[in-house]
Amino acid sequence: MKIMNRNKRPFWYLLYQGTELGKDAGGYETGEKSVKYAGPVKMEANISPAAGYAQIQQFGQFISYDKVIITDDMTCPIDENAVLFIDKKPEYKDGRPLYDYVVKQIAKSLNLVSIAVSKVNVS
């Protein structure tokens, strides 16, 4: 099964790369850890306008999510640690990404990958 190109919307994802220790102005470690992400990668997929009953059954009834991204790219690298820019273009503040969605769960079928995402406020 293929997804029609006219139904695809662009979005960006950042893959999790681990944590790193923070450093002060003198270059000394502060002991604080910060999350490190790879650069933004643009992708196009079908993005639902809102979660519905059909998607609730797909991911189970106890997960809370806002949208579902559906792609026919079975090599899609997005995992539960990735963050997304769906309703806005990638932007940063002090080197930290100001993403607007996080991945809640991924469901793979024979021909499609469904990704449940939730809206967050990062400032």
PDB file of C-alpha atoms in Angstrom:
ATOM      1  CA  MET A   1       0.000   0.000   0.000  1.00  0.00           C
ATOM      2  CA  LYS A   2       1.317   3.425  -0.936  1.00  0.00           C
ATOM      3  CA  ILE A   3       0.411   6.812   0.468  1.00  0.00           C
ATOM      4  CA  MET A   4      -0.719   9.369  -2.099  1.00  0.00           C
ATOM      5  CA  ASN A   5       1.748  12.230  -2.525  1.00  0.00           C
ATOM      6  CA  ARG A   6      -1.035  14.828  -2.314  1.00  0.00           C
ATOM      7  CA  ASN A   7      -1.792  13.635   1.237  1.00  0.00           C
ATOM      8  CA  LYS A   8       1.787  14.065   2.449  1.00  0.00           C
ATOM      9  CA  ARG A   9       2.850  17.018   4.611  1.00  0.00           C
ATOM     10  CA  PRO A  10       6.411  18.054   5.414  1.00  0.00           C
ATOM     11  CA  PHE A  11       7.763  17.852   8.963  1.00  0.00           C
ATOM     12  CA  TRP A  12      11.192  17.602  10.588  1.00  0.00           C
ATOM     13  CA  TYR A  13      12.548  15.103  13.099  1.00  0.00           C
ATOM     14  CA  LEU A  14      15.600  15.092  15.357  1.00  0.00           C
ATOM     15  CA  LEU A  15      17.074  11.768  16.435  1.00  0.00           C
ATOM     16  CA  TYR A  16      18.286  11.314  20.014  1.00  0.00           C
ATOM     17  CA  GLN A  17      22.083  11.045  20.334  1.00  0.00           C
ATOM     18  CA  GLY A  18      22.462  10.703  24.081  1.00  0.00           C
ATOM     19  CA  THR A  19      23.389  13.105  26.845  1.00  0.00           C
ATOM     20  CA  GLU A  20      26.394  15.321  27.397  1.00  0.00           C
ATOM     21  CA  LEU A  21      27.778  17.083  30.436  1.00  0.00           C
ATOM     22  CA  GLY A  22      27.320  20.832  30.518  1.00  0.00           C
ATOM     23  CA  LYS A  23      30.310  23.154  30.687  1.00  0.00           C
ATOM     24  CA  ASP A  24      30.666  26.641  32.106  1.00  0.00           C
ATOM     25  CA  ALA A  25      32.308  29.638  30.429  1.00  0.00           C
ATOM     26  CA  GLY A  26      35.746  28.408  31.560  1.00  0.00           C
ATOM     27  CA  GLY A  27      35.265  25.015  29.862  1.00  0.00           C
ATOM     28  CA  TYR A  28      34.834  23.107  33.140  1.00  0.00           C
ATOM     29  CA  GLU A  29      32.107  20.495  33.540  1.00  0.00           C
ATOM     30  CA  THR A  30      29.170  21.695  35.639  1.00  0.00           C
ATOM     31  CA  GLY A  31      27.747  18.247  36.409  1.00  0.00           C
ATOM     32  CA  GLU A  32      24.493  19.059  34.625  1.00  0.00           C
ATOM     33  CA  LYS A  33      23.464  16.777  31.794  1.00  0.00           C
ATOM     34  CA  SER A  34      21.732  17.953  28.648  1.00  0.00           C
ATOM     35  CA  VAL A  35      20.097  15.925  25.909  1.00  0.00           C
ATOM     36  CA  LYS A  36      21.842  15.924  22.552  1.00  0.00           C
ATOM     37  CA  TYR A  37      19.962  15.549  19.230  1.00  0.00           C
ATOM     38  CA  ALA A  38      21.159  15.178  15.645  1.00  0.00           C
ATOM     39  CA  GLY A  39      20.356  17.917  13.157  1.00  0.00           C
ATOM     40  CA  PRO A  40      16.838  18.274  11.734  1.00  0.00           C
ATOM     41  CA  VAL A  41      15.871  15.961   8.878  1.00  0.00           C
ATOM     42  CA  LYS A  42      12.957  16.855   6.616  1.00  0.00           C
ATOM     43  CA  MET A  43      10.445  14.121   5.805  1.00  0.00           C
ATOM     44  CA  GLU A  44       7.009  13.959   4.197  1.00  0.00           C
ATOM     45  CA  ALA A  45       4.203  11.709   5.437  1.00  0.00           C
ATOM     46  CA  ASN A  46       0.477  11.618   6.056  1.00  0.00           C
ATOM     47  CA  ILE A  47      -0.273  13.460   9.325  1.00  0.00           C
ATOM     48  CA  SER A  48      -3.709  13.119  10.877  1.00  0.00           C
ATOM     49  CA  PRO A  49      -5.476  16.323  11.961  1.00  0.00           C
ATOM     50  CA  ALA A  50      -6.440  14.782  15.322  1.00  0.00           C
ATOM     51  CA  ALA A  51      -6.472  11.409  17.059  1.00  0.00           C
ATOM     52  CA  GLY A  52      -9.515   9.271  16.419  1.00  0.00           C
ATOM     53  CA  TYR A  53     -11.077   6.016  17.495  1.00  0.00           C
ATOM     54  CA  ALA A  54      -9.388   3.965  14.765  1.00  0.00           C
ATOM     55  CA  GLN A  55      -5.948   5.093  15.925  1.00  0.00           C
ATOM     56  CA  ILE A  56      -6.808   4.443  19.570  1.00  0.00           C
ATOM     57  CA  GLN A  57      -7.404   0.779  18.786  1.00  0.00           C
ATOM     58  CA  GLN A  58      -4.183   0.651  16.799  1.00  0.00           C
ATOM     59  CA  PHE A  59      -1.965   1.770  19.687  1.00  0.00           C
ATOM     60  CA  GLY A  60      -4.048   0.491  22.615  1.00  0.00           C
ATOM     61  CA  GLN A  61      -6.472   2.319  24.831  1.00  0.00           C
ATOM     62  CA  PHE A  62      -4.134   3.666  27.517  1.00  0.00           C
ATOM     63  CA  ILE A  63      -1.780   5.808  25.459  1.00  0.00           C
ATOM     64  CA  SER A  64      -2.475   9.517  25.126  1.00  0.00           C
ATOM     65  CA  TYR A  65      -1.524  11.164  21.836  1.00  0.00           C
ATOM     66  CA  ASP A  66      -2.618  14.030  19.599  1.00  0.00           C
ATOM     67  CA  LYS A  67      -1.745  13.070  16.012  1.00  0.00           C
ATOM     68  CA  VAL A  68      -0.677  10.066  13.990  1.00  0.00           C
ATOM     69  CA  ILE A  69       2.000  10.155  11.306  1.00  0.00           C
ATOM     70  CA  ILE A  70       1.693   7.416   8.695  1.00  0.00           C
ATOM     71  CA  THR A  71       4.474   6.624   6.247  1.00  0.00           C
ATOM     72  CA  ASP A  72       5.133   3.833   3.777  1.00  0.00           C
ATOM     73  CA  ASP A  73       8.907   4.237   4.241  1.00  0.00           C
ATOM     74  CA  MET A  74       9.709   1.048   6.136  1.00  0.00           C
ATOM     75  CA  THR A  75      13.276   2.286   6.774  1.00  0.00           C
ATOM     76  CA  CYS A  76      11.993   5.309   8.709  1.00  0.00           C
ATOM     77  CA  PRO A  77      14.559   5.923  11.502  1.00  0.00           C
ATOM     78  CA  ILE A  78      12.168   7.711  13.884  1.00  0.00           C
ATOM     79  CA  ASP A  79      11.993   6.018  17.312  1.00  0.00           C
ATOM     80  CA  GLU A  80      10.404   6.765  20.705  1.00  0.00           C
ATOM     81  CA  ASN A  81      13.289   9.085  21.639  1.00  0.00           C
ATOM     82  CA  ALA A  82      12.949  11.378  18.621  1.00  0.00           C
ATOM     83  CA  VAL A  83      11.418  14.860  18.749  1.00  0.00           C
ATOM     84  CA  LEU A  84       9.492  16.531  15.942  1.00  0.00           C
ATOM     85  CA  PHE A  85       8.693  19.880  14.348  1.00  0.00           C
ATOM     86  CA  ILE A  86       5.230  19.407  12.809  1.00  0.00           C
ATOM     87  CA  ASP A  87       3.318  22.681  13.140  1.00  0.00           C
ATOM     88  CA  LYS A  88       6.406  24.873  12.773  1.00  0.00           C
ATOM     89  CA  LYS A  89       9.821  24.916  11.148  1.00  0.00           C
ATOM     90  CA  PRO A  90      12.904  23.969  13.197  1.00  0.00           C
ATOM     91  CA  GLU A  91      14.001  26.681  15.606  1.00  0.00           C
ATOM     92  CA  TYR A  92      16.535  26.826  18.421  1.00  0.00           C
ATOM     93  CA  LYS A  93      17.127  28.872  21.560  1.00  0.00           C
ATOM     94  CA  ASP A  94      20.608  28.853  23.109  1.00  0.00           C
ATOM     95  CA  GLY A  95      21.452  25.786  21.017  1.00  0.00           C
ATOM     96  CA  ARG A  96      18.427  23.793  22.268  1.00  0.00           C
ATOM     97  CA  PRO A  97      15.697  22.717  19.846  1.00  0.00           C
ATOM     98  CA  LEU A  98      12.236  24.207  20.481  1.00  0.00           C
ATOM     99  CA  TYR A  99      10.326  21.205  19.092  1.00  0.00           C
ATOM    100  CA  ASP A 100       6.540  20.946  19.288  1.00  0.00           C
ATOM    101  CA  TYR A 101       5.860  17.165  19.326  1.00  0.00           C
ATOM    102  CA  VAL A 102       7.340  14.043  20.935  1.00  0.00           C
ATOM    103  CA  VAL A 103       6.921  10.438  19.829  1.00  0.00           C
ATOM    104  CA  LYS A 104       4.695   8.342  22.092  1.00  0.00           C
ATOM    105  CA  GLN A 105       4.612   5.003  20.283  1.00  0.00           C
ATOM    106  CA  ILE A 106       5.400   3.368  16.953  1.00  0.00           C
ATOM    107  CA  ALA A 107       3.385   0.610  15.290  1.00  0.00           C
ATOM    108  CA  LYS A 108       4.768  -1.167  12.224  1.00  0.00           C
ATOM    109  CA  SER A 109       2.655  -3.247   9.896  1.00  0.00           C
ATOM    110  CA  LEU A 110       3.616  -5.077   6.733  1.00  0.00           C
ATOM    111  CA  ASN A 111       3.498  -1.950   4.537  1.00  0.00           C
ATOM    112  CA  LEU A 112       3.129   1.065   6.848  1.00  0.00           C
ATOM    113  CA  VAL A 113       4.692   2.693   9.888  1.00  0.00           C
ATOM    114  CA  SER A 114       2.305   4.567  12.230  1.00  0.00           C
ATOM    115  CA  ILE A 115       3.771   6.999  14.739  1.00  0.00           C
ATOM    116  CA  ALA A 116       1.645   8.368  17.602  1.00  0.00           C
ATOM    117  CA  VAL A 117       2.820  11.848  18.670  1.00  0.00           C
ATOM    118  CA  SER A 118       1.844  14.289  21.434  1.00  0.00           C
ATOM    119  CA  LYS A 119       2.081  18.075  21.468  1.00  0.00           C
ATOM    120  CA  VAL A 120       4.457  19.639  23.988  1.00  0.00           C
ATOM    121  CA  ASN A 121       5.524  23.175  24.886  1.00  0.00           C
ATOM    122  CA  VAL A 122       9.274  23.626  24.922  1.00  0.00           C
ATOM    123  CA  SER A 123      10.671  27.039  25.772  1.00  0.00           C
TER     124      SER A 123
END
